[in-house]
């Protein structure tokens, strides 16, 4: 079977939820195309979803190194690294090498900081997001949570009030307001 056919079979298996078959097909492709960033990315995602985080990290690192340095690969690798407790490397992935920004990477950076108990740094990250996206409900709500964790209750209330203005039907913001 040709590599193209195997990858089609891998994608078909993935779409059906047959992750072991998807992984096996992609591994067969990697034997003939070991430097294909797209196949490595696919294999990394499947490995992560099947509970092999170290294997996923290895595939995704290779994909990035071989020309697949994109936001999706960075996010996937950072999440796997966080699962492995490799926080520093995960956070480094949130910074693009050319100095540009991605709102998805900024959001992930804030989530990673918050997950590590670094609430003050998470506040800064969420503040950058709401500055760039003032109508982002989730960012305002998360900013309120991070501010609450730092003990800045007035600022947390302000962030939750802004989130409530953006979407008055979201119950989570009322729960957060009541908590503060």
PDB file of C-alpha atoms in Angstrom:
ATOM      1  CA  UNK A   1       0.000   0.000   0.000  1.00  0.00           C
ATOM      2  CA  UNK A   2       1.353   3.468  -0.903  1.00  0.00           C
ATOM      3  CA  UNK A   3       1.956   6.128   1.707  1.00  0.00           C
ATOM      4  CA  UNK A   4      -0.880   8.280   0.378  1.00  0.00           C
ATOM      5  CA  UNK A   5      -3.320   5.393   0.624  1.00  0.00           C
ATOM      6  CA  UNK A   6      -2.125   4.558   4.129  1.00  0.00           C
ATOM      7  CA  UNK A   7      -2.626   8.154   5.255  1.00  0.00           C
ATOM      8  CA  UNK A   8      -6.144   8.149   3.807  1.00  0.00           C
ATOM      9  CA  UNK A   9      -6.770   4.945   5.748  1.00  0.00           C
ATOM     10  CA  UNK A  10      -5.296   6.556   8.859  1.00  0.00           C
ATOM     11  CA  UNK A  11      -7.576   9.602   8.527  1.00  0.00           C
ATOM     12  CA  UNK A  12     -10.596   7.379   7.891  1.00  0.00           C
ATOM     13  CA  UNK A  13      -9.824   5.297  10.980  1.00  0.00           C
ATOM     14  CA  UNK A  14      -9.335   8.468  13.025  1.00  0.00           C
ATOM     15  CA  UNK A  15     -12.682   9.866  11.898  1.00  0.00           C
ATOM     16  CA  UNK A  16     -14.366   6.614  12.918  1.00  0.00           C
ATOM     17  CA  UNK A  17     -12.726   6.803  16.336  1.00  0.00           C
ATOM     18  CA  UNK A  18     -10.479   3.806  15.679  1.00  0.00           C
ATOM     19  CA  UNK A  19      -7.357   5.394  17.106  1.00  0.00           C
ATOM     20  CA  UNK A  20      -5.221   2.215  17.270  1.00  0.00           C
ATOM     21  CA  UNK A  21      -5.746   1.640  13.529  1.00  0.00           C
ATOM     22  CA  UNK A  22      -5.069   5.289  12.773  1.00  0.00           C
ATOM     23  CA  UNK A  23      -1.828   5.081  14.737  1.00  0.00           C
ATOM     24  CA  UNK A  24      -0.768   1.852  13.046  1.00  0.00           C
ATOM     25  CA  UNK A  25      -1.402   3.253   9.568  1.00  0.00           C
ATOM     26  CA  UNK A  26       0.486   6.478  10.332  1.00  0.00           C
ATOM     27  CA  UNK A  27       3.410   4.529  11.834  1.00  0.00           C
ATOM     28  CA  UNK A  28       3.628   2.542   8.613  1.00  0.00           C
ATOM     29  CA  UNK A  29       3.782   5.799   6.640  1.00  0.00           C
ATOM     30  CA  UNK A  30       6.525   7.120   8.908  1.00  0.00           C
ATOM     31  CA  UNK A  31       8.709   4.150   8.007  1.00  0.00           C
ATOM     32  CA  UNK A  32       8.901   5.420   4.437  1.00  0.00           C
ATOM     33  CA  UNK A  33       8.512   9.151   5.223  1.00  0.00           C
ATOM     34  CA  UNK A  34      10.196   9.663   8.619  1.00  0.00           C
ATOM     35  CA  UNK A  35      10.699  13.410   8.069  1.00  0.00           C
ATOM     36  CA  UNK A  36       7.162  14.296   6.967  1.00  0.00           C
ATOM     37  CA  UNK A  37       5.966  17.012   9.363  1.00  0.00           C
ATOM     38  CA  UNK A  38       2.275  16.467   8.568  1.00  0.00           C
ATOM     39  CA  UNK A  39       2.454  12.738   9.296  1.00  0.00           C
ATOM     40  CA  UNK A  40       4.417  13.421  12.491  1.00  0.00           C
ATOM     41  CA  UNK A  41       1.785  15.946  13.550  1.00  0.00           C
ATOM     42  CA  UNK A  42      -1.016  13.466  12.910  1.00  0.00           C
ATOM     43  CA  UNK A  43       0.823  10.744  14.796  1.00  0.00           C
ATOM     44  CA  UNK A  44       1.464  13.130  17.700  1.00  0.00           C
ATOM     45  CA  UNK A  45      -2.201  14.047  17.992  1.00  0.00           C
ATOM     46  CA  UNK A  46      -3.293  10.406  17.848  1.00  0.00           C
ATOM     47  CA  UNK A  47      -0.658   9.376  20.402  1.00  0.00           C
ATOM     48  CA  UNK A  48      -1.864  12.115  22.764  1.00  0.00           C
ATOM     49  CA  UNK A  49      -5.463  11.020  22.410  1.00  0.00           C
ATOM     50  CA  UNK A  50      -4.625   7.371  23.006  1.00  0.00           C
ATOM     51  CA  UNK A  51      -2.800   8.101  26.258  1.00  0.00           C
ATOM     52  CA  UNK A  52       0.828   8.109  25.153  1.00  0.00           C
ATOM     53  CA  UNK A  53       1.942  11.645  26.080  1.00  0.00           C
ATOM     54  CA  UNK A  54       5.700  11.024  25.862  1.00  0.00           C
ATOM     55  CA  UNK A  55       5.337   9.467  22.426  1.00  0.00           C
ATOM     56  CA  UNK A  56       3.077  12.359  21.396  1.00  0.00           C
ATOM     57  CA  UNK A  57       5.666  14.882  22.589  1.00  0.00           C
ATOM     58  CA  UNK A  58       8.405  13.158  20.606  1.00  0.00           C
ATOM     59  CA  UNK A  59       6.351  13.164  17.399  1.00  0.00           C
ATOM     60  CA  UNK A  60       5.245  16.773  17.813  1.00  0.00           C
ATOM     61  CA  UNK A  61       8.776  17.989  18.613  1.00  0.00           C
ATOM     62  CA  UNK A  62       9.983  16.319  15.403  1.00  0.00           C
ATOM     63  CA  UNK A  63       7.111  17.815  13.409  1.00  0.00           C
ATOM     64  CA  UNK A  64       8.006  21.304  14.623  1.00  0.00           C
ATOM     65  CA  UNK A  65      11.716  20.783  13.968  1.00  0.00           C
ATOM     66  CA  UNK A  66      11.026  19.538  10.437  1.00  0.00           C
ATOM     67  CA  UNK A  67       9.039  22.537   9.234  1.00  0.00           C
ATOM     68  CA  UNK A  68       5.749  22.070  11.028  1.00  0.00           C
ATOM     69  CA  UNK A  69       6.233  25.002  13.381  1.00  0.00           C
ATOM     70  CA  UNK A  70       2.673  26.288  13.488  1.00  0.00           C
ATOM     71  CA  UNK A  71       0.247  27.351  16.186  1.00  0.00           C
ATOM     72  CA  UNK A  72      -1.631  24.031  16.195  1.00  0.00           C
ATOM     73  CA  UNK A  73       1.528  21.980  16.729  1.00  0.00           C
ATOM     74  CA  UNK A  74       2.733  24.358  19.426  1.00  0.00           C
ATOM     75  CA  UNK A  75      -0.594  24.125  21.261  1.00  0.00           C
ATOM     76  CA  UNK A  76      -0.735  20.347  20.996  1.00  0.00           C
ATOM     77  CA  UNK A  77       2.851  19.947  22.173  1.00  0.00           C
ATOM     78  CA  UNK A  78       2.440  22.440  25.011  1.00  0.00           C
ATOM     79  CA  UNK A  79      -0.649  20.618  26.297  1.00  0.00           C
ATOM     80  CA  UNK A  80       1.159  17.273  26.204  1.00  0.00           C
ATOM     81  CA  UNK A  81       4.178  18.761  27.956  1.00  0.00           C
ATOM     82  CA  UNK A  82       1.928  20.224  30.648  1.00  0.00           C
ATOM     83  CA  UNK A  83       0.448  16.751  31.159  1.00  0.00           C
ATOM     84  CA  UNK A  84       4.013  15.487  31.580  1.00  0.00           C
ATOM     85  CA  UNK A  85       4.799  18.275  34.062  1.00  0.00           C
ATOM     86  CA  UNK A  86       7.293  19.946  31.718  1.00  0.00           C
ATOM     87  CA  UNK A  87       5.916  23.426  32.350  1.00  0.00           C
ATOM     88  CA  UNK A  88       8.921  25.512  31.276  1.00  0.00           C
ATOM     89  CA  UNK A  89       9.104  23.958  27.816  1.00  0.00           C
ATOM     90  CA  UNK A  90       5.316  24.205  27.473  1.00  0.00           C
ATOM     91  CA  UNK A  91       5.407  27.930  28.280  1.00  0.00           C
ATOM     92  CA  UNK A  92       8.261  28.549  25.833  1.00  0.00           C
ATOM     93  CA  UNK A  93       6.084  27.158  23.066  1.00  0.00           C
ATOM     94  CA  UNK A  94       3.596  29.969  23.689  1.00  0.00           C
ATOM     95  CA  UNK A  95       6.140  32.466  22.350  1.00  0.00           C
ATOM     96  CA  UNK A  96       6.511  32.502  18.570  1.00  0.00           C
ATOM     97  CA  UNK A  97      10.120  32.758  17.386  1.00  0.00           C
ATOM     98  CA  UNK A  98       9.411  35.705  15.076  1.00  0.00           C
ATOM     99  CA  UNK A  99       7.959  37.798  17.890  1.00  0.00           C
ATOM    100  CA  UNK A 100       4.404  37.791  16.532  1.00  0.00           C
ATOM    101  CA  UNK A 101       1.501  36.819  18.736  1.00  0.00           C
ATOM    102  CA  UNK A 102      -1.350  34.385  18.491  1.00  0.00           C
ATOM    103  CA  UNK A 103      -4.421  34.825  20.641  1.00  0.00           C
ATOM    104  CA  UNK A 104      -4.658  31.036  20.963  1.00  0.00           C
ATOM    105  CA  UNK A 105      -1.091  30.827  22.285  1.00  0.00           C
ATOM    106  CA  UNK A 106      -1.707  33.765  24.622  1.00  0.00           C
ATOM    107  CA  UNK A 107      -4.774  32.011  26.018  1.00  0.00           C
ATOM    108  CA  UNK A 108      -2.823  28.786  26.467  1.00  0.00           C
ATOM    109  CA  UNK A 109      -0.015  30.657  28.209  1.00  0.00           C
ATOM    110  CA  UNK A 110      -2.509  32.165  30.659  1.00  0.00           C
ATOM    111  CA  UNK A 111      -4.093  28.745  31.276  1.00  0.00           C
ATOM    112  CA  UNK A 112      -0.694  27.146  31.878  1.00  0.00           C
ATOM    113  CA  UNK A 113       0.330  29.874  34.305  1.00  0.00           C
ATOM    114  CA  UNK A 114      -2.954  29.561  36.165  1.00  0.00           C
ATOM    115  CA  UNK A 115      -2.634  25.759  36.311  1.00  0.00           C
ATOM    116  CA  UNK A 116       0.777  26.156  37.942  1.00  0.00           C
ATOM    117  CA  UNK A 117      -0.614  28.456  40.606  1.00  0.00           C
ATOM    118  CA  UNK A 118       1.071  31.493  39.081  1.00  0.00           C
ATOM    119  CA  UNK A 119      -2.078  33.605  39.290  1.00  0.00           C
ATOM    120  CA  UNK A 120      -0.351  37.008  39.161  1.00  0.00           C
ATOM    121  CA  UNK A 121       1.353  36.110  35.889  1.00  0.00           C
ATOM    122  CA  UNK A 122      -1.912  34.663  34.585  1.00  0.00           C
ATOM    123  CA  UNK A 123      -3.580  38.003  35.350  1.00  0.00           C
ATOM    124  CA  UNK A 124      -1.048  39.766  33.132  1.00  0.00           C
ATOM    125  CA  UNK A 125      -1.585  37.250  30.348  1.00  0.00           C
ATOM    126  CA  UNK A 126      -5.385  37.590  30.514  1.00  0.00           C
ATOM    127  CA  UNK A 127      -5.081  41.388  30.640  1.00  0.00           C
ATOM    128  CA  UNK A 128      -3.163  41.281  27.352  1.00  0.00           C
ATOM    129  CA  UNK A 129      -5.942  39.199  25.843  1.00  0.00           C
ATOM    130  CA  UNK A 130      -8.782  41.479  26.967  1.00  0.00           C
ATOM    131  CA  UNK A 131      -6.787  44.468  25.753  1.00  0.00           C
ATOM    132  CA  UNK A 132      -6.611  42.894  22.285  1.00  0.00           C
ATOM    133  CA  UNK A 133     -10.108  41.377  22.415  1.00  0.00           C
ATOM    134  CA  UNK A 134     -12.280  43.564  24.645  1.00  0.00           C
ATOM    135  CA  UNK A 135     -15.424  41.577  23.740  1.00  0.00           C
ATOM    136  CA  UNK A 136     -14.009  38.165  24.682  1.00  0.00           C
ATOM    137  CA  UNK A 137     -16.316  36.780  27.393  1.00  0.00           C
ATOM    138  CA  UNK A 138     -14.065  33.843  28.288  1.00  0.00           C
ATOM    139  CA  UNK A 139     -11.011  36.069  28.690  1.00  0.00           C
ATOM    140  CA  UNK A 140     -12.856  38.449  31.015  1.00  0.00           C
ATOM    141  CA  UNK A 141     -14.279  35.574  33.037  1.00  0.00           C
ATOM    142  CA  UNK A 142     -10.853  33.922  33.320  1.00  0.00           C
ATOM    143  CA  UNK A 143      -9.278  37.263  34.213  1.00  0.00           C
ATOM    144  CA  UNK A 144     -11.814  37.541  37.030  1.00  0.00           C
ATOM    145  CA  UNK A 145     -10.887  34.074  38.282  1.00  0.00           C
ATOM    146  CA  UNK A 146      -7.162  34.838  38.159  1.00  0.00           C
ATOM    147  CA  UNK A 147      -7.657  38.151  39.949  1.00  0.00           C
ATOM    148  CA  UNK A 148      -9.758  36.377  42.558  1.00  0.00           C
ATOM    149  CA  UNK A 149      -6.922  33.904  43.144  1.00  0.00           C
ATOM    150  CA  UNK A 150      -4.521  36.800  43.766  1.00  0.00           C
ATOM    151  CA  UNK A 151      -6.909  38.265  46.345  1.00  0.00           C
ATOM    152  CA  UNK A 152      -7.766  41.337  44.273  1.00  0.00           C
ATOM    153  CA  UNK A 153     -11.503  41.059  44.832  1.00  0.00           C
ATOM    154  CA  UNK A 154     -12.475  44.491  43.495  1.00  0.00           C
ATOM    155  CA  UNK A 155     -10.638  43.885  40.236  1.00  0.00           C
ATOM    156  CA  UNK A 156     -12.136  40.378  40.047  1.00  0.00           C
ATOM    157  CA  UNK A 157     -15.626  41.863  40.426  1.00  0.00           C
ATOM    158  CA  UNK A 158     -14.875  44.375  37.659  1.00  0.00           C
ATOM    159  CA  UNK A 159     -13.778  41.591  35.300  1.00  0.00           C
ATOM    160  CA  UNK A 160     -16.823  39.438  36.108  1.00  0.00           C
ATOM    161  CA  UNK A 161     -19.128  42.433  35.640  1.00  0.00           C
ATOM    162  CA  UNK A 162     -17.605  43.024  32.198  1.00  0.00           C
ATOM    163  CA  UNK A 163     -18.086  39.351  31.344  1.00  0.00           C
ATOM    164  CA  UNK A 164     -21.711  39.589  32.510  1.00  0.00           C
ATOM    165  CA  UNK A 165     -22.255  42.607  30.264  1.00  0.00           C
ATOM    166  CA  UNK A 166     -20.895  40.651  27.312  1.00  0.00           C
ATOM    167  CA  UNK A 167     -23.105  37.603  27.905  1.00  0.00           C
ATOM    168  CA  UNK A 168     -25.761  38.050  30.580  1.00  0.00           C
ATOM    169  CA  UNK A 169     -27.086  34.524  30.009  1.00  0.00           C
ATOM    170  CA  UNK A 170     -23.960  32.614  31.076  1.00  0.00           C
ATOM    171  CA  UNK A 171     -24.587  31.075  34.486  1.00  0.00           C
ATOM    172  CA  UNK A 172     -20.869  30.621  35.224  1.00  0.00           C
ATOM    173  CA  UNK A 173     -20.339  34.353  35.609  1.00  0.00           C
ATOM    174  CA  UNK A 174     -23.099  34.563  38.213  1.00  0.00           C
ATOM    175  CA  UNK A 175     -21.479  31.709  40.101  1.00  0.00           C
ATOM    176  CA  UNK A 176     -18.156  33.529  39.970  1.00  0.00           C
ATOM    177  CA  UNK A 177     -19.719  36.820  41.096  1.00  0.00           C
ATOM    178  CA  UNK A 178     -21.368  35.067  44.037  1.00  0.00           C
ATOM    179  CA  UNK A 179     -18.078  33.397  44.959  1.00  0.00           C
ATOM    180  CA  UNK A 180     -16.314  36.770  45.176  1.00  0.00           C
TER     181      UNK A 180
END
